[in-house]
Amino acid sequence: MSIQLLVTDRNLNWLGDPLDGWAQLKCDLNHNRPAAGEVQLPARPAYMELLQPGNRMVVVRDGEIWCAGPLEEPQDYVWDLAQNAGPGTVTVRFTDDLARIAGYLTYPNPAVSFAAQTTTADVQWTRVSVNAELIIRALVNENCGPGALSVRRIEQLVLDDVAGVGGPRSLTTRFEPLLDACRTAAAWHRLGFRTRQHNGQIRFGVYAPVDRTGTARFSAGLGNLRSVRFTMGAPRATAELVQGGEDPKQQAPSGEPANQRVYVEVSSGHAADWYRVEKLLEESGKTDADGELTQAGTLALGDDNPQASLATVTVDTEDLKAGRDYGLGDKVTVVLPTGLEIADIVQTIRLEATPDEGEQVTAVIGDSDKTTTTATVRTVRDLARRLGRLEAR
């Protein structure tokens, strides 16, 4: 194991010497989300001088940058006389440079300041039938990259080389969190995006995760599966009650009452398995002449279907290592103790290290958050049934 911790300023200039004497390091790299890291250090005056707002932490593992980004909590200081703590200890929490991008909103017109944005709500940043990778790159470039207003540019941020991934996609956005818009554009073609520090630059790029289900396999028998956890829960709605048309409280320009409401119900078959749950959906100004209300109800129903989560934690072995044999967003295979095989994506790669015990790299496969993805719901239900059969034997 070879790990170095270094500090830079916001312009990526190295500050001071590498930080030694650290006691514990944890660092999670996350798929399409900012990283989360923390390290415990002796609170030496030279270190405290470096751990200041605006500076960045760089974690170098075996000569390669593992994570680099701003200090989120530069100093969490503790001193306790009873523990003979010397200068005390300081816990430093940091992230990667994707967190800088996450701090921005999507301007309808990124070429002008916030005060100059139009007040018309239907004016949005729009791309129609454009490659998804190019949409994501444009979102970042125009809102906080080299193409953004000078006051919104992130220091040293540039666009990485075009990867040539993804396919046509349409997107509209207005004052939405920038990473949310990027994730929306990425989801259709299951793309990934990330930042990396290289040659004095923060390079933002898009990539296509790889299907490694045939080569990256995890199981108890292989010694690389640590834990499995799943939950399943009731749907949030089985009947979307969509209100369209004009609100009768409003009046037409002529002074006459507005057109009456239009009502459409969109139901799923999950009420038979669970129970009926109704949800009111407001879509004023729309009619169902072109199926707009039905479409709105169908989309809402997709979010409100039965909830499920499935997460597994794996550990690196000599035969299968994160970063070498698979990466964030890649699809891998997990063989559960029941014998059921599932294929899901790598959500998190976690590095934990101490000077005495060395390092351990684990991965979280699957989504620990609630999901309504049909395949996941079915997998969780199948797993629950298999466990039930095992219990009955």
JSON list of C-alpha atoms in Angstrom, two decimals, residues 155-351:
[
{"chain": "A", "resi": 155, "resn": "GLU", "atom": "CA", "xyz": [-11.02, 27.47, -11.68]},
{"chain": "A", "resi": 156, "resn": "GLN", "atom": "CA", "xyz": [-9.02, 25.15, -13.97]},
{"chain": "A", "resi": 157, "resn": "LEU", "atom": "CA", "xyz": [-12.15, 23.25, -15.10]},
{"chain": "A", "resi": 158, "resn": "VAL", "atom": "CA", "xyz": [-12.02, 22.10, -18.73]},
{"chain": "A", "resi": 159, "resn": "LEU", "atom": "CA", "xyz": [-13.87, 19.53, -20.80]},
{"chain": "A", "resi": 160, "resn": "ASP", "atom": "CA", "xyz": [-12.19, 16.16, -21.26]},
{"chain": "A", "resi": 161, "resn": "ASP", "atom": "CA", "xyz": [-11.90, 14.56, -24.71]},
{"chain": "A", "resi": 162, "resn": "VAL", "atom": "CA", "xyz": [-15.16, 13.56, -26.39]},
{"chain": "A", "resi": 163, "resn": "ALA", "atom": "CA", "xyz": [-15.77, 9.86, -25.73]},
{"chain": "A", "resi": 164, "resn": "GLY", "atom": "CA", "xyz": [-18.29, 9.36, -28.54]},
{"chain": "A", "resi": 165, "resn": "VAL", "atom": "CA", "xyz": [-20.85, 7.60, -26.35]},
{"chain": "A", "resi": 166, "resn": "GLY", "atom": "CA", "xyz": [-24.60, 7.80, -25.93]},
{"chain": "A", "resi": 167, "resn": "GLY", "atom": "CA", "xyz": [-27.33, 8.50, -28.44]},
{"chain": "A", "resi": 168, "resn": "PRO", "atom": "CA", "xyz": [-30.02, 11.07, -29.26]},
{"chain": "A", "resi": 169, "resn": "ARG", "atom": "CA", "xyz": [-31.81, 12.67, -26.35]},
{"chain": "A", "resi": 170, "resn": "SER", "atom": "CA", "xyz": [-33.95, 15.76, -25.72]},
{"chain": "A", "resi": 171, "resn": "LEU", "atom": "CA", "xyz": [-33.72, 17.85, -22.57]},
{"chain": "A", "resi": 172, "resn": "THR", "atom": "CA", "xyz": [-35.26, 21.02, -21.19]},
{"chain": "A", "resi": 173, "resn": "THR", "atom": "CA", "xyz": [-34.21, 22.53, -17.88]},
{"chain": "A", "resi": 174, "resn": "ARG", "atom": "CA", "xyz": [-34.70, 25.76, -15.95]},
{"chain": "A", "resi": 175, "resn": "PHE", "atom": "CA", "xyz": [-33.03, 26.61, -12.62]},
{"chain": "A", "resi": 176, "resn": "GLU", "atom": "CA", "xyz": [-32.56, 22.93, -11.86]},
{"chain": "A", "resi": 177, "resn": "PRO", "atom": "CA", "xyz": [-29.56, 21.59, -9.91]},
{"chain": "A", "resi": 178, "resn": "LEU", "atom": "CA", "xyz": [-26.92, 21.10, -12.59]},
{"chain": "A", "resi": 179, "resn": "LEU", "atom": "CA", "xyz": [-26.03, 17.52, -11.66]},
{"chain": "A", "resi": 180, "resn": "ASP", "atom": "CA", "xyz": [-29.73, 16.58, -11.63]},
{"chain": "A", "resi": 181, "resn": "ALA", "atom": "CA", "xyz": [-29.99, 17.74, -15.24]},
{"chain": "A", "resi": 182, "resn": "CYS", "atom": "CA", "xyz": [-26.81, 15.84, -16.12]},
{"chain": "A", "resi": 183, "resn": "ARG", "atom": "CA", "xyz": [-28.16, 12.67, -14.51]},
{"chain": "A", "resi": 184, "resn": "THR", "atom": "CA", "xyz": [-31.43, 13.05, -16.44]},
{"chain": "A", "resi": 185, "resn": "ALA", "atom": "CA", "xyz": [-29.51, 13.28, -19.73]},
{"chain": "A", "resi": 186, "resn": "ALA", "atom": "CA", "xyz": [-27.26, 10.35, -18.74]},
{"chain": "A", "resi": 187, "resn": "ALA", "atom": "CA", "xyz": [-30.00, 7.99, -17.56]},
{"chain": "A", "resi": 188, "resn": "TRP", "atom": "CA", "xyz": [-31.51, 7.12, -20.92]},
{"chain": "A", "resi": 189, "resn": "HIS", "atom": "CA", "xyz": [-28.24, 5.68, -22.24]},
{"chain": "A", "resi": 190, "resn": "ARG", "atom": "CA", "xyz": [-26.85, 4.76, -18.79]},
{"chain": "A", "resi": 191, "resn": "LEU", "atom": "CA", "xyz": [-23.86, 7.06, -19.16]},
{"chain": "A", "resi": 192, "resn": "GLY", "atom": "CA", "xyz": [-21.43, 8.05, -16.44]},
{"chain": "A", "resi": 193, "resn": "PHE", "atom": "CA", "xyz": [-19.66, 11.36, -15.85]},
{"chain": "A", "resi": 194, "resn": "ARG", "atom": "CA", "xyz": [-16.76, 12.32, -13.61]},
{"chain": "A", "resi": 195, "resn": "THR", "atom": "CA", "xyz": [-13.98, 14.78, -12.88]},
{"chain": "A", "resi": 196, "resn": "ARG", "atom": "CA", "xyz": [-10.29, 13.98, -12.74]},
{"chain": "A", "resi": 197, "resn": "GLN", "atom": "CA", "xyz": [-7.22, 16.03, -11.94]},
{"chain": "A", "resi": 198, "resn": "HIS", "atom": "CA", "xyz": [-4.66, 15.81, -14.74]},
{"chain": "A", "resi": 199, "resn": "ASN", "atom": "CA", "xyz": [-1.74, 18.06, -15.70]},
{"chain": "A", "resi": 200, "resn": "GLY", "atom": "CA", "xyz": [-2.90, 21.01, -13.63]},
{"chain": "A", "resi": 201, "resn": "GLN", "atom": "CA", "xyz": [-6.49, 20.81, -14.85]},
{"chain": "A", "resi": 202, "resn": "ILE", "atom": "CA", "xyz": [-9.83, 19.54, -13.58]},
{"chain": "A", "resi": 203, "resn": "ARG", "atom": "CA", "xyz": [-11.13, 17.56, -16.54]},
{"chain": "A", "resi": 204, "resn": "PHE", "atom": "CA", "xyz": [-14.87, 16.82, -16.78]},
{"chain": "A", "resi": 205, "resn": "GLY", "atom": "CA", "xyz": [-15.81, 13.94, -19.03]},
{"chain": "A", "resi": 206, "resn": "VAL", "atom": "CA", "xyz": [-18.59, 11.54, -19.94]},
{"chain": "A", "resi": 207, "resn": "TYR", "atom": "CA", "xyz": [-18.09, 7.79, -20.36]},
{"chain": "A", "resi": 208, "resn": "ALA", "atom": "CA", "xyz": [-20.07, 4.63, -21.06]},
{"chain": "A", "resi": 209, "resn": "PRO", "atom": "CA", "xyz": [-19.98, 2.04, -18.26]},
{"chain": "A", "resi": 210, "resn": "VAL", "atom": "CA", "xyz": [-19.06, -1.47, -19.42]},
{"chain": "A", "resi": 211, "resn": "ASP", "atom": "CA", "xyz": [-21.05, -4.70, -19.12]},
{"chain": "A", "resi": 212, "resn": "ARG", "atom": "CA", "xyz": [-18.65, -6.93, -17.17]},
{"chain": "A", "resi": 213, "resn": "THR", "atom": "CA", "xyz": [-21.21, -9.47, -15.99]},
{"chain": "A", "resi": 214, "resn": "GLY", "atom": "CA", "xyz": [-19.20, -12.30, -17.56]},
{"chain": "A", "resi": 215, "resn": "THR", "atom": "CA", "xyz": [-15.84, -11.41, -16.01]},
{"chain": "A", "resi": 216, "resn": "ALA", "atom": "CA", "xyz": [-16.62, -9.52, -12.77]},
{"chain": "A", "resi": 217, "resn": "ARG", "atom": "CA", "xyz": [-18.45, -11.99, -10.56]},
{"chain": "A", "resi": 218, "resn": "PHE", "atom": "CA", "xyz": [-18.94, -11.86, -6.80]},
{"chain": "A", "resi": 219, "resn": "SER", "atom": "CA", "xyz": [-20.04, -14.67, -4.50]},
{"chain": "A", "resi": 220, "resn": "ALA", "atom": "CA", "xyz": [-19.41, -16.13, -1.05]},
{"chain": "A", "resi": 221, "resn": "GLY", "atom": "CA", "xyz": [-17.63, -19.04, -2.70]},
{"chain": "A", "resi": 222, "resn": "LEU", "atom": "CA", "xyz": [-15.20, -16.74, -4.46]},
{"chain": "A", "resi": 223, "resn": "GLY", "atom": "CA", "xyz": [-14.51, -14.97, -1.16]},
{"chain": "A", "resi": 224, "resn": "ASN", "atom": "CA", "xyz": [-15.35, -11.51, -2.49]},
{"chain": "A", "resi": 225, "resn": "LEU", "atom": "CA", "xyz": [-18.96, -11.06, -1.33]},
{"chain": "A", "resi": 226, "resn": "ARG", "atom": "CA", "xyz": [-19.26, -9.43, 2.09]},
{"chain": "A", "resi": 227, "resn": "SER", "atom": "CA", "xyz": [-22.97, -8.70, 2.61]},
{"chain": "A", "resi": 228, "resn": "VAL", "atom": "CA", "xyz": [-26.39, -8.60, 0.97]},
{"chain": "A", "resi": 229, "resn": "ARG", "atom": "CA", "xyz": [-29.36, -6.46, 1.98]},
{"chain": "A", "resi": 230, "resn": "PHE", "atom": "CA", "xyz": [-32.75, -6.06, 0.39]},
{"chain": "A", "resi": 231, "resn": "THR", "atom": "CA", "xyz": [-36.09, -4.48, 1.26]},
{"chain": "A", "resi": 232, "resn": "MET", "atom": "CA", "xyz": [-39.46, -4.29, -0.45]},
{"chain": "A", "resi": 233, "resn": "GLY", "atom": "CA", "xyz": [-42.40, -2.03, 0.28]},
{"chain": "A", "resi": 234, "resn": "ALA", "atom": "CA", "xyz": [-45.85, -0.98, -0.84]},
{"chain": "A", "resi": 235, "resn": "PRO", "atom": "CA", "xyz": [-46.50, 1.28, -3.83]},
{"chain": "A", "resi": 236, "resn": "ARG", "atom": "CA", "xyz": [-46.97, 4.97, -3.13]},
{"chain": "A", "resi": 237, "resn": "ALA", "atom": "CA", "xyz": [-49.90, 5.00, -5.56]},
{"chain": "A", "resi": 238, "resn": "THR", "atom": "CA", "xyz": [-51.81, 2.49, -7.67]},
{"chain": "A", "resi": 239, "resn": "ALA", "atom": "CA", "xyz": [-54.21, 5.06, -9.17]},
{"chain": "A", "resi": 240, "resn": "GLU", "atom": "CA", "xyz": [-53.04, 8.43, -10.48]},
{"chain": "A", "resi": 241, "resn": "LEU", "atom": "CA", "xyz": [-56.03, 10.82, -10.56]},
{"chain": "A", "resi": 242, "resn": "VAL", "atom": "CA", "xyz": [-55.02, 13.49, -13.06]},
{"chain": "A", "resi": 243, "resn": "GLN", "atom": "CA", "xyz": [-56.75, 16.90, -13.11]},
{"chain": "A", "resi": 244, "resn": "GLY", "atom": "CA", "xyz": [-56.42, 18.82, -16.37]},
{"chain": "A", "resi": 245, "resn": "GLY", "atom": "CA", "xyz": [-58.25, 21.58, -18.20]},
{"chain": "A", "resi": 246, "resn": "GLU", "atom": "CA", "xyz": [-58.68, 25.02, -16.68]},
{"chain": "A", "resi": 247, "resn": "ASP", "atom": "CA", "xyz": [-59.20, 25.79, -13.02]},
{"chain": "A", "resi": 248, "resn": "PRO", "atom": "CA", "xyz": [-62.84, 26.96, -12.66]},
{"chain": "A", "resi": 249, "resn": "LYS", "atom": "CA", "xyz": [-61.66, 29.59, -10.15]},
{"chain": "A", "resi": 250, "resn": "GLN", "atom": "CA", "xyz": [-59.88, 31.31, -13.01]},
{"chain": "A", "resi": 251, "resn": "GLN", "atom": "CA", "xyz": [-61.68, 33.40, -15.60]},
{"chain": "A", "resi": 252, "resn": "ALA", "atom": "CA", "xyz": [-61.09, 33.59, -19.33]},
{"chain": "A", "resi": 253, "resn": "PRO", "atom": "CA", "xyz": [-59.97, 36.97, -20.76]},
{"chain": "A", "resi": 254, "resn": "SER", "atom": "CA", "xyz": [-63.57, 37.65, -21.81]},
{"chain": "A", "resi": 255, "resn": "GLY", "atom": "CA", "xyz": [-64.65, 37.49, -18.21]},
{"chain": "A", "resi": 256, "resn": "GLU", "atom": "CA", "xyz": [-66.51, 34.23, -18.76]},
{"chain": "A", "resi": 257, "resn": "PRO", "atom": "CA", "xyz": [-65.77, 31.25, -16.50]},
{"chain": "A", "resi": 258, "resn": "ALA", "atom": "CA", "xyz": [-62.88, 29.14, -17.69]},
{"chain": "A", "resi": 259, "resn": "ASN", "atom": "CA", "xyz": [-63.39, 25.76, -19.28]},
{"chain": "A", "resi": 260, "resn": "GLN", "atom": "CA", "xyz": [-64.25, 23.00, -16.88]},
{"chain": "A", "resi": 261, "resn": "ARG", "atom": "CA", "xyz": [-61.82, 20.50, -15.50]},
{"chain": "A", "resi": 262, "resn": "VAL", "atom": "CA", "xyz": [-60.85, 17.31, -17.32]},
{"chain": "A", "resi": 263, "resn": "TYR", "atom": "CA", "xyz": [-60.31, 14.18, -15.24]},
{"chain": "A", "resi": 264, "resn": "VAL", "atom": "CA", "xyz": [-58.32, 11.08, -16.22]},
{"chain": "A", "resi": 265, "resn": "GLU", "atom": "CA", "xyz": [-57.48, 8.05, -14.06]},
{"chain": "A", "resi": 266, "resn": "VAL", "atom": "CA", "xyz": [-54.40, 5.96, -14.80]},
{"chain": "A", "resi": 267, "resn": "SER", "atom": "CA", "xyz": [-54.19, 2.74, -12.78]},
{"chain": "A", "resi": 268, "resn": "SER", "atom": "CA", "xyz": [-51.68, -0.05, -12.36]},
{"chain": "A", "resi": 269, "resn": "GLY", "atom": "CA", "xyz": [-52.24, -3.70, -11.60]},
{"chain": "A", "resi": 270, "resn": "HIS", "atom": "CA", "xyz": [-50.42, -3.50, -8.28]},
{"chain": "A", "resi": 271, "resn": "ALA", "atom": "CA", "xyz": [-53.61, -2.91, -6.32]},
{"chain": "A", "resi": 272, "resn": "ALA", "atom": "CA", "xyz": [-54.38, -6.62, -6.68]},
{"chain": "A", "resi": 273, "resn": "ASP", "atom": "CA", "xyz": [-51.10, -7.54, -4.92]},
{"chain": "A", "resi": 274, "resn": "TRP", "atom": "CA", "xyz": [-51.19, -4.73, -2.35]},
{"chain": "A", "resi": 275, "resn": "TYR", "atom": "CA", "xyz": [-54.19, -2.38, -2.05]},
{"chain": "A", "resi": 276, "resn": "ARG", "atom": "CA", "xyz": [-55.59, 0.70, -3.75]},
{"chain": "A", "resi": 277, "resn": "VAL", "atom": "CA", "xyz": [-53.71, 3.93, -3.14]},
{"chain": "A", "resi": 278, "resn": "GLU", "atom": "CA", "xyz": [-54.95, 7.11, -4.84]},
{"chain": "A", "resi": 279, "resn": "LYS", "atom": "CA", "xyz": [-52.85, 10.16, -5.66]},
{"chain": "A", "resi": 280, "resn": "LEU", "atom": "CA", "xyz": [-54.06, 13.47, -7.09]},
{"chain": "A", "resi": 281, "resn": "LEU", "atom": "CA", "xyz": [-51.94, 14.95, -9.88]},
{"chain": "A", "resi": 282, "resn": "GLU", "atom": "CA", "xyz": [-52.44, 18.57, -10.97]},
{"chain": "A", "resi": 283, "resn": "GLU", "atom": "CA", "xyz": [-51.92, 19.28, -14.69]},
{"chain": "A", "resi": 284, "resn": "SER", "atom": "CA", "xyz": [-53.79, 22.55, -15.22]},
{"chain": "A", "resi": 285, "resn": "GLY", "atom": "CA", "xyz": [-53.85, 23.89, -18.75]},
{"chain": "A", "resi": 286, "resn": "LYS", "atom": "CA", "xyz": [-53.58, 20.47, -20.36]},
{"chain": "A", "resi": 287, "resn": "THR", "atom": "CA", "xyz": [-56.27, 18.35, -21.98]},
{"chain": "A", "resi": 288, "resn": "ASP", "atom": "CA", "xyz": [-56.17, 14.70, -22.94]},
{"chain": "A", "resi": 289, "resn": "ALA", "atom": "CA", "xyz": [-56.78, 15.42, -26.62]},
{"chain": "A", "resi": 290, "resn": "ASP", "atom": "CA", "xyz": [-53.25, 14.23, -27.43]},
{"chain": "A", "resi": 291, "resn": "GLY", "atom": "CA", "xyz": [-52.96, 11.95, -24.42]},
{"chain": "A", "resi": 292, "resn": "GLU", "atom": "CA", "xyz": [-51.10, 14.53, -22.31]},
{"chain": "A", "resi": 293, "resn": "LEU", "atom": "CA", "xyz": [-52.95, 13.72, -19.10]},
{"chain": "A", "resi": 294, "resn": "THR", "atom": "CA", "xyz": [-52.64, 9.99, -19.66]},
{"chain": "A", "resi": 295, "resn": "GLN", "atom": "CA", "xyz": [-48.91, 10.36, -20.26]},
{"chain": "A", "resi": 296, "resn": "ALA", "atom": "CA", "xyz": [-48.51, 12.45, -17.09]},
{"chain": "A", "resi": 297, "resn": "GLY", "atom": "CA", "xyz": [-50.35, 9.80, -15.08]},
{"chain": "A", "resi": 298, "resn": "THR", "atom": "CA", "xyz": [-48.27, 7.00, -16.59]},
{"chain": "A", "resi": 299, "resn": "LEU", "atom": "CA", "xyz": [-45.00, 8.78, -15.76]},
{"chain": "A", "resi": 300, "resn": "ALA", "atom": "CA", "xyz": [-46.15, 9.45, -12.20]},
{"chain": "A", "resi": 301, "resn": "LEU", "atom": "CA", "xyz": [-47.20, 5.85, -11.81]},
{"chain": "A", "resi": 302, "resn": "GLY", "atom": "CA", "xyz": [-43.67, 4.77, -12.73]},
{"chain": "A", "resi": 303, "resn": "ASP", "atom": "CA", "xyz": [-42.34, 6.73, -9.74]},
{"chain": "A", "resi": 304, "resn": "ASP", "atom": "CA", "xyz": [-45.03, 5.42, -7.40]},
{"chain": "A", "resi": 305, "resn": "ASN", "atom": "CA", "xyz": [-44.82, 1.70, -8.18]},
{"chain": "A", "resi": 306, "resn": "PRO", "atom": "CA", "xyz": [-43.83, -0.84, -5.48]},
{"chain": "A", "resi": 307, "resn": "GLN", "atom": "CA", "xyz": [-40.61, 0.23, -3.79]},
{"chain": "A", "resi": 308, "resn": "ALA", "atom": "CA", "xyz": [-37.57, -2.02, -3.59]},
{"chain": "A", "resi": 309, "resn": "SER", "atom": "CA", "xyz": [-33.89, -1.77, -2.76]},
{"chain": "A", "resi": 310, "resn": "LEU", "atom": "CA", "xyz": [-31.12, -4.28, -3.27]},
{"chain": "A", "resi": 311, "resn": "ALA", "atom": "CA", "xyz": [-27.52, -3.61, -2.22]},
{"chain": "A", "resi": 312, "resn": "THR", "atom": "CA", "xyz": [-24.50, -5.86, -1.91]},
{"chain": "A", "resi": 313, "resn": "VAL", "atom": "CA", "xyz": [-21.03, -5.07, -0.58]},
{"chain": "A", "resi": 314, "resn": "THR", "atom": "CA", "xyz": [-18.00, -6.79, -2.11]},
{"chain": "A", "resi": 315, "resn": "VAL", "atom": "CA", "xyz": [-14.31, -6.81, -1.27]},
{"chain": "A", "resi": 316, "resn": "ASP", "atom": "CA", "xyz": [-11.25, -6.74, -3.52]},
{"chain": "A", "resi": 317, "resn": "THR", "atom": "CA", "xyz": [-9.24, -9.92, -4.04]},
{"chain": "A", "resi": 318, "resn": "GLU", "atom": "CA", "xyz": [-6.10, -10.57, -6.05]},
{"chain": "A", "resi": 319, "resn": "ASP", "atom": "CA", "xyz": [-8.24, -11.93, -8.89]},
{"chain": "A", "resi": 320, "resn": "LEU", "atom": "CA", "xyz": [-10.77, -9.08, -9.01]},
{"chain": "A", "resi": 321, "resn": "LYS", "atom": "CA", "xyz": [-9.89, -5.50, -8.16]},
{"chain": "A", "resi": 322, "resn": "ALA", "atom": "CA", "xyz": [-11.79, -2.23, -8.41]},
{"chain": "A", "resi": 323, "resn": "GLY", "atom": "CA", "xyz": [-10.24, 0.19, -10.85]},
{"chain": "A", "resi": 324, "resn": "ARG", "atom": "CA", "xyz": [-8.38, -2.60, -12.61]},
{"chain": "A", "resi": 325, "resn": "ASP", "atom": "CA", "xyz": [-11.11, -5.12, -13.45]},
{"chain": "A", "resi": 326, "resn": "TYR", "atom": "CA", "xyz": [-14.23, -2.97, -13.06]},
{"chain": "A", "resi": 327, "resn": "GLY", "atom": "CA", "xyz": [-15.17, 0.65, -12.41]},
{"chain": "A", "resi": 328, "resn": "LEU", "atom": "CA", "xyz": [-17.99, 2.92, -11.32]},
{"chain": "A", "resi": 329, "resn": "GLY", "atom": "CA", "xyz": [-21.19, 2.34, -13.28]},
{"chain": "A", "resi": 330, "resn": "ASP", "atom": "CA", "xyz": [-20.01, -0.99, -14.74]},
{"chain": "A", "resi": 331, "resn": "LYS", "atom": "CA", "xyz": [-22.51, -3.83, -14.62]},
{"chain": "A", "resi": 332, "resn": "VAL", "atom": "CA", "xyz": [-21.29, -6.88, -12.69]},
{"chain": "A", "resi": 333, "resn": "THR", "atom": "CA", "xyz": [-22.74, -10.18, -11.47]},
{"chain": "A", "resi": 334, "resn": "VAL", "atom": "CA", "xyz": [-23.51, -11.06, -7.85]},
{"chain": "A", "resi": 335, "resn": "VAL", "atom": "CA", "xyz": [-24.35, -14.66, -6.91]},
{"chain": "A", "resi": 336, "resn": "LEU", "atom": "CA", "xyz": [-26.51, -14.48, -3.78]},
{"chain": "A", "resi": 337, "resn": "PRO", "atom": "CA", "xyz": [-26.39, -17.13, -1.04]},
{"chain": "A", "resi": 338, "resn": "THR", "atom": "CA", "xyz": [-29.71, -18.47, -2.35]},
{"chain": "A", "resi": 339, "resn": "GLY", "atom": "CA", "xyz": [-28.12, -19.24, -5.71]},
{"chain": "A", "resi": 340, "resn": "LEU", "atom": "CA", "xyz": [-29.97, -16.43, -7.46]},
{"chain": "A", "resi": 341, "resn": "GLU", "atom": "CA", "xyz": [-27.74, -14.39, -9.80]},
{"chain": "A", "resi": 342, "resn": "ILE", "atom": "CA", "xyz": [-28.34, -10.69, -10.27]},
{"chain": "A", "resi": 343, "resn": "ALA", "atom": "CA", "xyz": [-26.65, -8.18, -12.56]},
{"chain": "A", "resi": 344, "resn": "ASP", "atom": "CA", "xyz": [-26.43, -4.61, -11.33]},
{"chain": "A", "resi": 345, "resn": "ILE", "atom": "CA", "xyz": [-24.16, -1.59, -11.50]},
{"chain": "A", "resi": 346, "resn": "VAL", "atom": "CA", "xyz": [-21.31, -0.53, -9.23]},
{"chain": "A", "resi": 347, "resn": "GLN", "atom": "CA", "xyz": [-22.59, 2.49, -7.30]},
{"chain": "A", "resi": 348, "resn": "THR", "atom": "CA", "xyz": [-19.68, 3.13, -4.93]},
{"chain": "A", "resi": 349, "resn": "ILE", "atom": "CA", "xyz": [-16.02, 2.13, -4.63]},
{"chain": "A", "resi": 350, "resn": "ARG", "atom": "CA", "xyz": [-14.75, 2.64, -1.10]},
{"chain": "A", "resi": 351, "resn": "LEU", "atom": "CA", "xyz": [-11.15, 2.94, 0.07]}
]
